[in-house]
Amino acid sequence: MKLYSCDNCQNLLYFENNVCLNCKHTVGFDSSTLSLITLLPGKENELLWFHDKKKKYRFCKNAEYGTCNWLVDADDPSEWCRACAFNRIIPALTNDENLRKWSNIEIAKHRLIFSLLRLHLPLFIKKENEEEGLAFDFMADVSPEERVMTGHDKGTITLNIEEADEEARARHKLDLGEKYRTLLGHFRHEIGHYYWDVLIKNSSSLKKYRELFGDEQRDYAEALKTYYENGAPGTGVSILSAPMQVRIPGKTGQRPGHITCT
């Protein structure tokens, strides 16, 4: 992620910081400029930009839980920032473990939204645009028999919060033979499916896509069987990892999808 500096003392700041550790000024992320800015206290809950006190902000409502450091314009009626507005379901915050997992999930999700904004990709909130909108559901298993499946369906990205547990994620990596398995990787994968629907599926780009990556209409189960028996199918596109190459075909909705931007 990009590094920032405090407007007051030029101390190094990181993407998730909400305070400068040197001069103790409050800092927050302004999604309109993709900048981490230094803030001064204003009236009531208002925050003023260090360089222009006419610019007024407040923190996203999820800052109350320590899961967000993004800012909302003071005159914006929404309680949530540009990143948290996409949340539809979050874990029940009845225990510290769920809060810890949700916090880890939000770090990865905020990095994803940062990348999408930086790439100027279209972003619609599902409750405002059902057809092309995006929503996130972060859910826990109900029981060993009723497990939450991580995936994408018509603009809704569901993530099992177990993936925010390092021990469980490491176990899945070994079980599935995956060298890399991260929260941000999950988000980048699933958002690829979302943008397939929004940008490629019914567009004039579909023909060119098939020339580059292959026919996504091929049977996914057959392609998966071939992958585990013989390795990646060798599409000639070296920027794709082996698991991503096998996901090019698939009637089950698997499409090559990875939004990669650091």
Short mmCIF file of C-alpha atoms in Angstrom, two decimals:
data_model
loop_
_atom_site.label_atom_id
_atom_site.label_comp_id
_atom_site.label_asym_id
_atom_site.label_seq_id
_atom_site.Cartn_x
_atom_site.Cartn_y
_atom_site.Cartn_z
CA MET A 1 0.00 0.00 0.00
CA LYS A 2 0.97 3.61 -0.55
CA LEU A 3 2.72 5.37 2.33
CA TYR A 4 1.66 8.83 3.50
CA SER A 5 3.06 11.58 5.72
CA CYS A 6 1.54 13.73 8.43
CA ASP A 7 0.61 17.24 7.25
CA ASN A 8 1.83 18.64 10.56
CA CYS A 9 5.16 16.92 11.24
CA GLN A 10 5.79 14.87 8.06
CA ASN A 11 6.02 11.67 10.08
CA LEU A 12 5.45 8.47 8.12
CA LEU A 13 1.80 7.31 8.08
CA TYR A 14 0.33 3.97 7.08
CA PHE A 15 -2.98 3.33 5.34
CA GLU A 16 -4.79 2.15 8.49
CA ASN A 17 -3.51 4.90 10.83
CA ASN A 18 -6.03 7.16 12.56
CA VAL A 19 -3.46 9.13 14.55
CA CYS A 20 0.07 10.34 13.88
CA LEU A 21 2.27 8.46 16.33
CA ASN A 22 4.73 11.33 16.44
CA CYS A 23 2.69 14.52 16.95
CA LYS A 24 -0.57 12.78 17.99
CA HIS A 25 -2.73 14.66 15.47
CA THR A 26 -5.82 12.81 14.29
CA VAL A 27 -5.57 11.52 10.70
CA GLY A 28 -8.20 10.02 8.40
CA PHE A 29 -8.55 8.77 4.84
CA ASP A 30 -10.31 11.01 2.32
CA SER A 31 -11.63 8.72 -0.42
CA SER A 32 -12.35 11.64 -2.78
CA THR A 33 -8.62 12.38 -3.04
CA LEU A 34 -7.27 8.96 -1.99
CA SER A 35 -5.23 10.75 0.66
CA LEU A 36 -4.56 10.25 4.34
CA ILE A 37 -4.99 13.73 5.77
CA THR A 38 -4.21 15.40 9.08
CA LEU A 39 -7.18 16.78 11.00
CA LEU A 40 -7.98 19.35 13.65
CA PRO A 41 -10.95 19.27 16.07
CA GLY A 42 -13.95 21.41 15.07
CA LYS A 43 -17.38 21.98 16.55
CA GLU A 44 -19.13 18.94 18.04
CA ASN A 45 -17.97 15.88 16.06
CA GLU A 46 -16.60 17.84 13.10
CA LEU A 47 -13.02 17.45 11.95
CA LEU A 48 -11.23 20.13 9.96
CA TRP A 49 -8.52 19.57 7.38
CA PHE A 50 -5.16 20.81 8.60
CA HIS A 51 -4.49 22.78 5.38
CA ASP A 52 -8.00 24.17 4.84
CA LYS A 53 -10.28 24.51 7.84
CA LYS A 54 -13.27 25.13 5.56
CA LYS A 55 -13.19 21.44 4.63
CA LYS A 56 -15.15 19.62 7.33
CA TYR A 57 -15.42 15.89 7.92
CA ARG A 58 -16.47 13.27 10.42
CA PHE A 59 -15.37 9.67 10.78
CA CYS A 60 -17.37 6.77 9.35
CA LYS A 61 -19.75 5.23 11.90
CA ASN A 62 -17.65 2.06 11.92
CA ALA A 63 -14.81 4.03 13.48
CA GLU A 64 -16.70 3.42 16.74
CA TYR A 65 -15.59 -0.23 16.49
CA GLY A 66 -12.02 0.57 15.42
CA THR A 67 -12.62 -1.01 12.02
CA CYS A 68 -12.50 2.10 9.79
CA ASN A 69 -10.46 5.29 9.51
CA TRP A 70 -12.20 6.68 6.40
CA LEU A 71 -13.88 10.09 6.42
CA VAL A 72 -17.33 11.29 5.45
CA ASP A 73 -18.01 14.89 4.42
CA ALA A 74 -19.67 16.74 7.30
CA ASP A 75 -22.72 17.57 5.15
CA ASP A 76 -23.12 14.02 3.80
CA PRO A 77 -26.33 12.41 5.16
CA SER A 78 -24.77 8.94 5.13
CA GLU A 79 -23.29 7.58 8.35
CA TRP A 80 -20.91 5.33 6.44
CA CYS A 81 -17.88 6.02 4.28
CA ARG A 82 -17.38 5.05 0.66
CA ALA A 83 -16.03 1.63 1.67
CA CYS A 84 -18.40 0.69 4.50
CA ALA A 85 -21.53 1.71 2.56
CA PHE A 86 -21.24 -1.59 0.64
CA ASN A 87 -21.62 -3.71 3.81
CA ARG A 88 -24.95 -5.50 4.03
CA ILE A 89 -24.26 -8.07 6.75
CA ILE A 90 -21.50 -7.98 9.35
CA PRO A 91 -20.74 -10.58 12.06
CA ALA A 92 -22.67 -10.46 15.30
CA LEU A 93 -20.46 -8.38 17.58
CA THR A 94 -21.34 -10.41 20.65
CA ASN A 95 -17.76 -11.46 21.35
CA ASP A 96 -14.25 -10.12 20.93
CA GLU A 97 -13.31 -12.87 18.48
CA ASN A 98 -15.93 -11.80 15.94
CA LEU A 99 -14.82 -8.18 16.29
CA ARG A 100 -11.21 -9.21 15.69
CA LYS A 101 -12.15 -11.17 12.58
CA TRP A 102 -14.33 -8.37 11.25
CA SER A 103 -11.51 -5.88 11.81
CA ASN A 104 -9.13 -8.04 9.76
CA ILE A 105 -11.76 -8.36 7.03
CA GLU A 106 -12.26 -4.60 6.92
CA ILE A 107 -8.54 -3.96 6.49
CA ALA A 108 -8.54 -6.15 3.39
CA LYS A 109 -11.84 -4.78 2.07
CA HIS A 110 -10.72 -1.16 2.45
CA ARG A 111 -7.57 -1.97 0.51
CA LEU A 112 -9.72 -3.49 -2.21
CA ILE A 113 -12.00 -0.45 -2.45
CA PHE A 114 -8.93 1.81 -2.54
CA SER A 115 -7.66 -0.15 -5.55
CA LEU A 116 -11.01 0.04 -7.33
CA LEU A 117 -11.21 3.80 -6.79
CA ARG A 118 -7.63 4.20 -7.95
CA LEU A 119 -8.42 2.25 -11.13
CA HIS A 120 -11.56 4.37 -11.69
CA LEU A 121 -13.72 1.25 -11.98
CA PRO A 122 -17.49 1.67 -11.70
CA LEU A 123 -18.82 1.19 -8.17
CA PHE A 124 -22.52 1.09 -7.31
CA ILE A 125 -24.11 0.31 -3.96
CA LYS A 126 -26.53 -2.59 -4.30
CA LYS A 127 -29.31 -1.03 -2.24
CA GLU A 128 -29.25 1.89 -4.69
CA ASN A 129 -28.73 -0.15 -7.87
CA GLU A 130 -29.97 -3.73 -7.55
CA GLU A 131 -28.92 -4.78 -11.06
CA GLU A 132 -25.32 -3.54 -11.11
CA GLY A 133 -24.70 -2.78 -7.43
CA LEU A 134 -22.20 -4.37 -5.06
CA ALA A 135 -22.77 -5.64 -1.52
CA PHE A 136 -20.75 -7.53 1.08
CA ASP A 137 -22.06 -10.18 3.48
CA PHE A 138 -19.60 -11.23 6.21
CA MET A 139 -21.08 -14.28 7.89
CA ALA A 140 -20.21 -17.11 10.29
CA ASP A 141 -21.12 -20.78 10.03
CA VAL A 142 -24.40 -21.63 11.74
CA SER A 143 -23.23 -25.19 12.43
CA PRO A 144 -20.83 -27.78 10.96
CA GLU A 145 -23.70 -28.80 8.68
CA GLU A 146 -24.68 -25.25 7.71
CA ARG A 147 -21.49 -23.67 6.48
CA VAL A 148 -21.22 -20.28 4.79
CA MET A 149 -19.68 -20.52 1.34
CA THR A 150 -17.39 -17.71 0.23
CA GLY A 151 -18.33 -16.55 -3.24
CA HIS A 152 -20.07 -14.08 -5.53
CA ASP A 153 -23.68 -14.07 -6.67
CA LYS A 154 -25.26 -11.26 -8.71
CA GLY A 155 -23.25 -8.49 -7.10
CA THR A 156 -23.20 -9.87 -3.55
CA ILE A 157 -19.83 -11.05 -2.24
CA THR A 158 -20.16 -13.41 0.71
CA LEU A 159 -17.15 -14.12 2.90
CA ASN A 160 -17.00 -16.72 5.65
CA ILE A 161 -15.41 -14.89 8.59
CA GLU A 162 -13.42 -18.04 9.34
CA GLU A 163 -11.09 -16.82 6.58
CA ALA A 164 -10.05 -14.02 8.96
CA ASP A 165 -8.67 -16.65 11.33
CA GLU A 166 -5.01 -17.21 10.42
CA GLU A 167 -4.93 -20.79 11.73
CA ALA A 168 -8.03 -21.80 9.77
CA ARG A 169 -6.80 -20.07 6.60
CA ALA A 170 -3.42 -21.81 6.86
CA ARG A 171 -5.22 -25.14 7.21
CA HIS A 172 -7.29 -24.45 4.08
CA LYS A 173 -4.10 -23.53 2.19
CA LEU A 174 -2.64 -26.95 2.99
CA ASP A 175 -5.86 -28.86 2.32
CA LEU A 176 -6.36 -27.20 -1.08
CA GLY A 177 -2.71 -27.04 -2.10
CA GLU A 178 -2.80 -23.26 -2.42
CA LYS A 179 0.50 -21.43 -1.99
CA TYR A 180 -1.25 -18.11 -1.46
CA ARG A 181 -4.54 -17.64 0.37
CA THR A 182 -5.24 -14.22 1.88
CA LEU A 183 -8.27 -12.13 2.74
CA LEU A 184 -7.33 -9.55 0.12
CA GLY A 185 -6.84 -12.37 -2.38
CA HIS A 186 -10.39 -13.57 -1.72
CA PHE A 187 -11.75 -10.09 -2.29
CA ARG A 188 -9.75 -9.59 -5.48
CA HIS A 189 -10.94 -12.93 -6.80
CA GLU A 190 -14.62 -12.38 -6.08
CA ILE A 191 -14.60 -8.77 -7.33
CA GLY A 192 -13.32 -10.17 -10.60
CA HIS A 193 -16.58 -12.12 -10.93
CA TYR A 194 -18.51 -8.94 -10.19
CA TYR A 195 -16.73 -7.00 -12.91
CA TRP A 196 -17.17 -9.89 -15.33
CA ASP A 197 -20.92 -9.35 -15.01
CA VAL A 198 -20.72 -5.57 -15.10
CA LEU A 199 -18.07 -5.00 -17.76
CA ILE A 200 -17.55 -8.12 -19.90
CA LYS A 201 -20.46 -10.56 -19.90
CA ASN A 202 -22.79 -8.78 -22.33
CA SER A 203 -20.30 -6.39 -23.88
CA SER A 204 -18.45 -6.12 -27.17
CA SER A 205 -15.29 -7.15 -25.27
CA LEU A 206 -16.45 -10.76 -24.88
CA LYS A 207 -14.99 -11.91 -28.21
CA LYS A 208 -11.59 -10.40 -27.46
CA TYR A 209 -11.70 -11.90 -23.98
CA ARG A 210 -12.21 -15.40 -25.40
CA GLU A 211 -9.33 -14.90 -27.82
CA LEU A 212 -7.03 -14.04 -24.92
CA PHE A 213 -8.23 -16.35 -22.16
CA GLY A 214 -10.31 -19.12 -23.72
CA ASP A 215 -13.99 -20.04 -23.74
CA GLU A 216 -15.59 -19.57 -20.32
CA GLN A 217 -18.49 -21.81 -21.41
CA ARG A 218 -16.40 -24.98 -21.13
CA ASP A 219 -17.42 -27.39 -18.37
CA TYR A 220 -15.84 -26.25 -15.10
CA ALA A 221 -15.87 -29.67 -13.39
CA GLU A 222 -13.98 -31.19 -16.33
CA ALA A 223 -11.44 -28.35 -16.34
CA LEU A 224 -10.93 -28.70 -12.57
CA LYS A 225 -10.37 -32.46 -12.91
CA THR A 226 -7.79 -31.85 -15.64
CA TYR A 227 -6.05 -29.24 -13.50
CA TYR A 228 -5.63 -31.54 -10.48
CA GLU A 229 -4.45 -34.41 -12.72
CA ASN A 230 -2.17 -32.51 -15.12
CA GLY A 231 -1.61 -29.02 -13.72
CA ALA A 232 -2.59 -25.67 -15.21
CA PRO A 233 -3.88 -25.82 -18.80
CA GLY A 234 -1.31 -23.34 -20.11
CA THR A 235 -3.34 -20.53 -21.59
CA GLY A 236 -0.23 -18.64 -22.66
CA VAL A 237 -1.15 -15.80 -20.30
CA SER A 238 1.76 -15.89 -17.88
CA ILE A 239 0.33 -13.17 -15.60
CA LEU A 240 -2.34 -15.60 -14.39
CA SER A 241 -1.59 -17.99 -11.56
CA ALA A 242 -2.24 -21.69 -12.14
CA PRO A 243 -5.50 -21.72 -10.10
CA MET A 244 -6.70 -18.66 -12.02
CA GLN A 245 -5.92 -20.34 -15.34
CA VAL A 246 -8.10 -23.32 -14.53
CA ARG A 247 -10.95 -21.00 -13.54
CA ILE A 248 -11.13 -19.49 -17.01
CA PRO A 249 -13.71 -22.06 -18.15
CA GLY A 250 -16.74 -22.78 -16.07
CA LYS A 251 -20.49 -23.05 -16.35
CA THR A 252 -20.68 -22.67 -12.57
CA GLY A 253 -19.91 -18.98 -12.73
CA GLN A 254 -16.13 -19.17 -12.33
CA ARG A 255 -14.41 -16.52 -14.43
CA PRO A 256 -10.85 -15.25 -14.36
CA GLY A 257 -11.06 -12.51 -11.86
CA HIS A 258 -8.34 -10.77 -9.97
CA ILE A 259 -8.16 -7.04 -9.47
CA THR A 260 -4.51 -6.47 -8.59
CA CYS A 261 -3.36 -3.01 -7.62
CA THR A 262 -1.02 -2.15 -4.76
#
